[in-house]
mmCIF file of C-alpha atoms in Angstrom:
data_model
loop_
_atom_site.group_PDB
_atom_site.id
_atom_site.type_symbol
_atom_site.label_atom_id
_atom_site.label_comp_id
_atom_site.label_asym_id
_atom_site.label_seq_id
_atom_site.Cartn_x
_atom_site.Cartn_y
_atom_site.Cartn_z
ATOM 1 C CA MET A 27 -15.440 -94.777 7.152
ATOM 2 C CA ALA A 28 -16.564 -91.268 8.077
ATOM 3 C CA THR A 29 -18.080 -88.925 5.504
ATOM 4 C CA ALA A 30 -15.427 -87.577 3.136
ATOM 5 C CA ILE A 31 -14.495 -83.938 3.527
ATOM 6 C CA LYS A 32 -15.679 -81.896 0.566
ATOM 7 C CA ASN A 33 -13.173 -80.167 -1.703
ATOM 8 C CA ILE A 34 -13.600 -76.419 -1.977
ATOM 9 C CA PRO A 35 -14.745 -75.791 -5.559
ATOM 10 C CA VAL A 36 -13.507 -72.824 -7.577
ATOM 11 C CA LEU A 37 -15.913 -69.919 -7.106
ATOM 12 C CA LYS A 38 -17.300 -68.749 -10.426
ATOM 13 C CA LYS A 39 -19.852 -66.250 -11.783
ATOM 14 C CA GLU A 40 -22.314 -65.015 -9.142
ATOM 15 C CA ALA A 41 -20.611 -66.881 -6.288
ATOM 16 C CA ALA A 42 -17.283 -65.283 -7.249
ATOM 17 C CA SER A 43 -18.665 -61.754 -7.489
ATOM 18 C CA THR A 44 -20.562 -62.054 -4.187
ATOM 19 C CA PHE A 45 -17.441 -63.390 -2.484
ATOM 20 C CA ASN A 46 -15.266 -60.629 -3.955
ATOM 21 C CA GLU A 47 -17.715 -57.953 -2.768
ATOM 22 C CA LYS A 48 -17.712 -59.386 0.748
ATOM 23 C CA ILE A 49 -13.950 -59.631 1.064
ATOM 24 C CA GLU A 50 -13.544 -56.087 -0.295
ATOM 25 C CA LYS A 51 -15.818 -54.937 2.539
ATOM 26 C CA ASN A 52 -13.747 -56.977 4.968
ATOM 27 C CA ILE A 53 -10.564 -55.295 3.740
ATOM 28 C CA ALA A 54 -12.237 -51.942 4.451
ATOM 29 C CA ASN A 55 -13.066 -53.244 7.947
ATOM 30 C CA ARG A 56 -9.630 -54.768 8.487
ATOM 31 C CA ALA A 57 -8.706 -55.299 12.166
ATOM 32 C CA SER A 58 -12.151 -54.143 13.321
ATOM 33 C CA VAL A 59 -12.537 -56.975 15.861
ATOM 34 C CA ASP A 60 -10.115 -56.692 18.764
ATOM 35 C CA PHE A 61 -8.784 -60.205 19.253
ATOM 36 C CA SER A 62 -5.750 -59.369 21.376
ATOM 37 C CA LYS A 63 -7.142 -60.840 24.613
ATOM 38 C CA LYS A 64 -8.116 -64.057 22.866
ATOM 39 C CA VAL A 65 -4.672 -64.378 21.291
ATOM 40 C CA SER A 66 -3.146 -63.809 24.724
ATOM 41 C CA ILE A 67 -5.279 -66.631 26.208
ATOM 42 C CA SER A 68 -4.374 -68.823 23.260
ATOM 43 C CA ASN A 69 -0.667 -68.184 23.971
ATOM 44 C CA LYS A 70 -1.219 -69.297 27.574
ATOM 45 C CA ILE A 71 -2.970 -72.469 26.377
ATOM 46 C CA LEU A 72 -0.016 -73.249 24.107
ATOM 47 C CA ALA A 73 2.471 -72.500 26.896
ATOM 48 C CA LYS A 74 0.557 -74.827 29.249
ATOM 49 C CA ALA A 75 0.627 -77.546 26.575
ATOM 50 C CA LYS A 76 4.431 -77.297 26.351
ATOM 51 C CA SER A 77 5.022 -77.414 30.110
ATOM 52 C CA MET B 19 -11.437 -69.385 26.602
ATOM 53 C CA GLY B 20 -11.499 -69.659 30.413
ATOM 54 C CA PHE B 21 -12.579 -73.268 30.612
ATOM 55 C CA LEU B 22 -10.095 -74.511 28.029
ATOM 56 C CA LEU B 23 -7.246 -72.562 29.663
ATOM 57 C CA GLU B 24 -8.042 -73.312 33.295
ATOM 58 C CA LYS B 25 -9.462 -76.831 33.181
ATOM 59 C CA CYS B 26 -7.976 -78.449 30.088
ATOM 60 C CA THR B 27 -4.714 -79.195 28.275
ATOM 61 C CA PHE B 28 -4.161 -78.917 24.539
ATOM 62 C CA LYS B 29 -2.642 -82.028 22.906
ATOM 63 C CA PRO B 30 -2.091 -83.578 19.493
ATOM 64 C CA TYR B 31 -4.758 -86.225 18.870
ATOM 65 C CA ASN B 32 -2.522 -89.246 18.364
ATOM 66 C CA GLN B 33 -2.317 -92.962 19.124
ATOM 67 C CA GLU B 34 -1.420 -92.224 22.740
ATOM 68 C CA ILE B 35 -4.675 -90.286 23.131
ATOM 69 C CA LEU B 36 -6.635 -93.113 21.496
ATOM 70 C CA ASP B 37 -5.003 -95.672 23.809
ATOM 71 C CA SER B 38 -5.290 -93.708 27.030
ATOM 72 C CA CYS B 39 -8.588 -91.816 26.725
ATOM 73 C CA GLU B 40 -12.203 -92.837 26.934
ATOM 74 C CA PRO B 41 -13.867 -92.898 23.487
ATOM 75 C CA PHE B 42 -14.732 -89.382 22.387
ATOM 76 C CA ASP B 43 -18.493 -88.826 22.228
ATOM 77 C CA CYS B 44 -19.813 -85.600 20.768
ATOM 78 C CA GLY B 45 -23.234 -87.074 20.043
ATOM 79 C CA ASN B 46 -22.590 -87.401 16.292
ATOM 80 C CA SER B 47 -21.817 -90.940 15.117
ATOM 81 C CA ASP B 48 -19.968 -89.741 12.004
ATOM 82 C CA LEU B 49 -17.613 -87.529 14.035
ATOM 83 C CA ASN B 50 -17.245 -90.154 16.764
ATOM 84 C CA GLY B 51 -16.340 -92.715 14.102
ATOM 85 C CA PHE B 52 -13.709 -90.421 12.643
ATOM 86 C CA PHE B 53 -12.105 -89.674 16.016
ATOM 87 C CA SER B 54 -12.073 -93.337 17.036
ATOM 88 C CA LYS B 55 -11.182 -95.101 13.760
ATOM 89 C CA ASP B 56 -9.963 -92.846 10.972
ATOM 90 C CA VAL B 57 -8.004 -90.135 12.746
ATOM 91 C CA ILE B 58 -4.614 -91.869 12.878
ATOM 92 C CA LYS B 59 -4.736 -92.971 9.238
ATOM 93 C CA TYR B 60 -5.770 -89.459 8.226
ATOM 94 C CA THR B 61 -2.780 -88.017 10.105
ATOM 95 C CA SER B 62 -0.309 -90.607 8.788
ATOM 96 C CA GLU B 63 -1.365 -89.866 5.205
ATOM 97 C CA LEU B 64 -0.685 -86.158 5.917
ATOM 98 C CA LEU B 65 -4.253 -85.264 4.985
ATOM 99 C CA GLY B 66 -4.779 -83.304 8.170
ATOM 100 C CA LYS B 67 -3.660 -82.917 11.750
ATOM 101 C CA SER B 68 -5.938 -83.504 14.703
ATOM 102 C CA TYR B 69 -5.808 -81.938 18.134
ATOM 103 C CA CYS B 70 -7.810 -82.149 21.317
ATOM 104 C CA PHE B 71 -8.247 -80.693 24.764
ATOM 105 C CA THR B 72 -8.264 -83.192 27.636
ATOM 106 C CA LEU B 73 -9.721 -82.498 31.068
ATOM 107 C CA ASP B 74 -7.034 -81.803 33.686
ATOM 108 C CA GLU B 75 -8.911 -83.443 36.569
ATOM 109 C CA ASN B 76 -9.381 -86.591 34.478
ATOM 110 C CA PRO B 77 -7.042 -86.696 31.458
ATOM 111 C CA LYS B 78 -8.924 -89.698 30.082
ATOM 112 C CA VAL B 79 -11.730 -87.312 29.102
ATOM 113 C CA ILE B 80 -11.475 -85.577 25.728
ATOM 114 C CA VAL B 81 -13.427 -82.315 26.013
ATOM 115 C CA CYS B 82 -13.215 -81.289 22.358
ATOM 116 C CA ALA B 83 -11.328 -82.252 19.221
ATOM 117 C CA PHE B 84 -10.695 -80.901 15.753
ATOM 118 C CA THR B 85 -8.878 -81.703 12.500
ATOM 119 C CA ILE B 86 -7.334 -79.094 10.237
ATOM 120 C CA SER B 87 -5.538 -79.088 6.905
ATOM 121 C CA ASN B 88 -4.163 -76.602 4.404
ATOM 122 C CA ASP B 89 -6.524 -75.540 1.659
ATOM 123 C CA SER B 90 -7.381 -72.521 -0.444
ATOM 124 C CA ILE B 91 -10.332 -70.587 -1.770
ATOM 125 C CA LYS B 92 -9.995 -70.101 -5.520
ATOM 126 C CA VAL B 93 -12.000 -67.378 -7.201
ATOM 127 C CA GLN B 94 -12.418 -67.126 -10.937
ATOM 128 C CA THR B 95 -12.979 -63.609 -12.203
ATOM 129 C CA LEU B 96 -13.370 -61.988 -15.583
ATOM 130 C CA PRO B 97 -11.353 -58.941 -16.594
ATOM 131 C CA ASN B 98 -12.891 -55.572 -15.750
ATOM 132 C CA SER B 99 -15.325 -53.841 -18.075
ATOM 133 C CA ARG B 100 -12.725 -51.514 -19.629
ATOM 134 C CA LYS B 101 -10.569 -54.481 -20.543
ATOM 135 C CA LYS B 102 -13.680 -56.224 -21.852
ATOM 136 C CA LYS B 103 -14.277 -53.397 -24.366
ATOM 137 C CA VAL B 104 -10.706 -53.545 -25.610
ATOM 138 C CA THR B 105 -10.723 -57.284 -26.034
ATOM 139 C CA LYS B 106 -14.355 -57.869 -26.881
ATOM 140 C CA ARG B 107 -13.558 -59.840 -30.023
ATOM 141 C CA ILE B 108 -11.080 -61.989 -28.199
ATOM 142 C CA PRO B 109 -12.414 -64.773 -25.945
ATOM 143 C CA ARG B 110 -12.223 -63.334 -22.441
ATOM 144 C CA GLU B 111 -9.447 -64.674 -20.370
ATOM 145 C CA LYS B 112 -10.458 -65.908 -16.936
ATOM 146 C CA GLU B 113 -8.233 -65.167 -14.005
ATOM 147 C CA THR B 114 -8.115 -67.330 -10.927
ATOM 148 C CA ARG B 115 -7.028 -65.931 -7.596
ATOM 149 C CA SER B 116 -6.139 -68.293 -4.802
ATOM 150 C CA TYR B 117 -6.388 -67.327 -1.127
ATOM 151 C CA PRO B 118 -4.533 -69.438 1.446
ATOM 152 C CA SER B 119 -6.916 -70.982 3.947
ATOM 153 C CA VAL B 120 -7.112 -73.549 6.684
ATOM 154 C CA LEU B 121 -9.873 -76.115 6.450
ATOM 155 C CA ILE B 122 -11.527 -77.424 9.601
ATOM 156 C CA GLY B 123 -12.323 -80.940 8.456
ATOM 157 C CA ARG B 124 -13.770 -82.165 11.750
ATOM 158 C CA LEU B 125 -14.733 -80.424 14.971
ATOM 159 C CA GLY B 126 -16.656 -81.782 17.919
ATOM 160 C CA VAL B 127 -17.349 -81.025 21.579
ATOM 161 C CA ASN B 128 -17.909 -83.805 24.125
ATOM 162 C CA LYS B 129 -21.662 -83.920 24.710
ATOM 163 C CA ASN B 130 -21.112 -83.670 28.488
ATOM 164 C CA PHE B 131 -19.480 -80.249 28.049
ATOM 165 C CA GLY B 132 -22.096 -78.758 25.766
ATOM 166 C CA ARG B 133 -23.218 -75.763 27.805
ATOM 167 C CA LEU B 134 -19.930 -74.278 28.965
ATOM 168 C CA GLY B 135 -19.118 -72.226 25.877
ATOM 169 C CA VAL B 136 -16.405 -74.729 24.936
ATOM 170 C CA GLY B 137 -17.351 -74.678 21.239
ATOM 171 C CA SER B 138 -16.931 -70.903 20.912
ATOM 172 C CA ASP B 139 -13.767 -70.954 23.021
ATOM 173 C CA LEU B 140 -12.360 -73.626 20.739
ATOM 174 C CA MET B 141 -13.168 -71.565 17.649
ATOM 175 C CA ASP B 142 -11.501 -68.499 19.201
ATOM 176 C CA PHE B 143 -8.442 -70.648 19.894
ATOM 177 C CA ILE B 144 -8.283 -71.837 16.276
ATOM 178 C CA LYS B 145 -8.695 -68.271 14.960
ATOM 179 C CA SER B 146 -5.995 -67.035 17.353
ATOM 180 C CA TRP B 147 -3.629 -69.748 16.232
ATOM 181 C CA PHE B 148 -3.810 -68.621 12.614
ATOM 182 C CA VAL B 149 -3.470 -64.881 13.239
ATOM 183 C CA HIS B 150 -0.627 -65.390 15.686
ATOM 184 C CA PRO B 151 2.550 -63.603 14.527
ATOM 185 C CA GLY B 152 4.382 -66.909 14.997
ATOM 186 C CA ASN B 153 2.274 -68.594 12.324
ATOM 187 C CA LYS B 154 4.788 -69.653 9.695
ATOM 188 C CA THR B 155 2.582 -69.230 6.639
ATOM 189 C CA GLY B 156 0.016 -66.688 5.547
ATOM 190 C CA CYS B 157 -3.585 -67.689 6.050
ATOM 191 C CA ARG B 158 -6.507 -65.468 5.092
ATOM 192 C CA PHE B 159 -9.547 -67.653 5.688
ATOM 193 C CA ILE B 160 -10.799 -70.432 7.906
ATOM 194 C CA VAL B 161 -13.117 -72.705 5.958
ATOM 195 C CA VAL B 162 -15.378 -75.392 7.328
ATOM 196 C CA ASP B 163 -17.558 -78.024 5.714
ATOM 197 C CA SER B 164 -20.413 -77.990 8.234
ATOM 198 C CA TYR B 165 -23.194 -80.527 8.540
ATOM 199 C CA ASN B 166 -26.204 -78.897 6.905
ATOM 200 C CA THR B 167 -28.392 -79.011 10.018
ATOM 201 C CA PRO B 168 -29.529 -76.086 12.203
ATOM 202 C CA LYS B 169 -27.308 -76.650 15.264
ATOM 203 C CA PRO B 170 -23.877 -76.761 13.586
ATOM 204 C CA LEU B 171 -24.830 -74.032 11.098
ATOM 205 C CA LEU B 172 -25.934 -71.788 13.986
ATOM 206 C CA TYR B 173 -22.686 -72.527 15.808
ATOM 207 C CA TYR B 174 -20.578 -71.409 12.853
ATOM 208 C CA THR B 175 -22.671 -68.338 11.990
ATOM 209 C CA ASN B 176 -22.647 -67.287 15.664
ATOM 210 C CA ASN B 177 -18.871 -67.477 15.428
ATOM 211 C CA GLY B 178 -18.743 -65.130 12.431
ATOM 212 C CA PHE B 179 -18.718 -67.657 9.566
ATOM 213 C CA GLU B 180 -20.572 -66.956 6.334
ATOM 214 C CA PRO B 181 -21.716 -69.399 3.656
ATOM 215 C CA LEU B 182 -19.272 -69.595 0.739
ATOM 216 C CA PHE B 183 -22.289 -69.943 -1.572
ATOM 217 C CA SER B 184 -25.392 -67.762 -1.101
ATOM 218 C CA THR B 185 -27.810 -70.629 -1.742
ATOM 219 C CA GLU B 186 -27.817 -74.410 -1.524
ATOM 220 C CA GLU B 187 -28.623 -74.550 -5.259
ATOM 221 C CA GLN B 188 -25.523 -72.497 -6.057
ATOM 222 C CA GLU B 189 -23.404 -74.834 -3.907
ATOM 223 C CA LYS B 190 -24.887 -77.978 -5.488
ATOM 224 C CA GLU B 191 -24.185 -76.578 -8.945
ATOM 225 C CA ALA B 192 -20.571 -75.791 -8.032
ATOM 226 C CA MET B 193 -20.136 -79.278 -6.575
ATOM 227 C CA ASN B 194 -21.847 -80.946 -9.562
ATOM 228 C CA LEU B 195 -24.440 -82.459 -7.234
ATOM 229 C CA PRO B 196 -28.007 -83.291 -8.315
ATOM 230 C CA LEU B 197 -30.287 -80.332 -7.592
ATOM 231 C CA ASP B 198 -33.106 -82.576 -6.334
ATOM 232 C CA LYS B 199 -30.991 -84.260 -3.628
ATOM 233 C CA PRO B 200 -30.457 -82.742 -0.177
ATOM 234 C CA LEU B 201 -27.124 -81.075 0.499
ATOM 235 C CA LYS B 202 -25.485 -82.910 3.436
ATOM 236 C CA THR B 203 -22.863 -80.286 4.232
ATOM 237 C CA ARG B 204 -22.315 -76.593 3.576
ATOM 238 C CA LEU B 205 -19.083 -74.698 3.095
ATOM 239 C CA LEU B 206 -18.636 -71.648 5.308
ATOM 240 C CA TYR B 207 -15.710 -69.267 5.758
ATOM 241 C CA PHE B 208 -14.336 -66.773 8.235
ATOM 242 C CA ASP B 209 -12.131 -63.879 7.106
ATOM 243 C CA LEU B 210 -9.166 -63.557 9.477
ATOM 244 C CA ILE B 211 -8.410 -60.063 8.150
ATOM 245 C CA LEU B 212 -11.153 -58.754 10.454
ATOM 246 C CA LEU B 213 -9.199 -59.627 13.583
ATOM 247 C CA LYS B 214 -7.000 -57.083 15.316
ATOM 248 C CA ILE B 215 -4.095 -58.312 17.402
ATOM 249 C CA GLU B 216 -1.409 -56.390 19.191
ATOM 250 C CA GLU B 217 2.047 -56.927 17.783
ATOM 251 C CA GLN B 218 3.796 -59.552 19.869
ATOM 252 C CA GLU B 219 7.173 -61.120 19.808
ATOM 253 C CA GLU B 220 7.201 -64.494 18.066
#
């Protein structure tokens, strides 16, 4: 049997505040990485899979 | 994602794949064991779904494979300082916020396709899948439980993932693991809010 996949524990105390700070920054940088081309390629991969 | 688009086909990793393909070998016995023995049981118990890309010129070859499942990141926070002053005599109520996430339980690239950028292409595909307007549910984060060794950790950090816990000690404490034992895996996350996509029809 392969190694069990770990559950994600609830983030508390320092881990919670660090995480909250990081995701607040990410909200400020929302949509800063243009992923349109990659989504377009991904659509083509999915279309090829259906054909 | 050139190689995956031009040379491969995306498929569910099911019994037909197990019966028709050569055994998947990514160079990691734990992952190989999962993709050869446990994958169907895992799928049938609805614990996760597995997918792969097979090589077009020889569909018996699995180029890469991954398993995903629904999960969430839960964050416990205390009320803000103003609220603290008002309620300082009352035990502080903890609030838990839950963010919808997808967990990559397993991910491997065939060891014969290690230098073609397949791993990063695969990660871009997974990210694209979950920011696609056609995605039926909201998903904020991709989470992975990576082997705690340099190569996989470098792969995930190069693909924009960050550790969920700043230190191994912090992670061991959260997982109730003994502090003197090595940590076999580390949880990392990627925030999908960073990705910009053009609006497309579903």
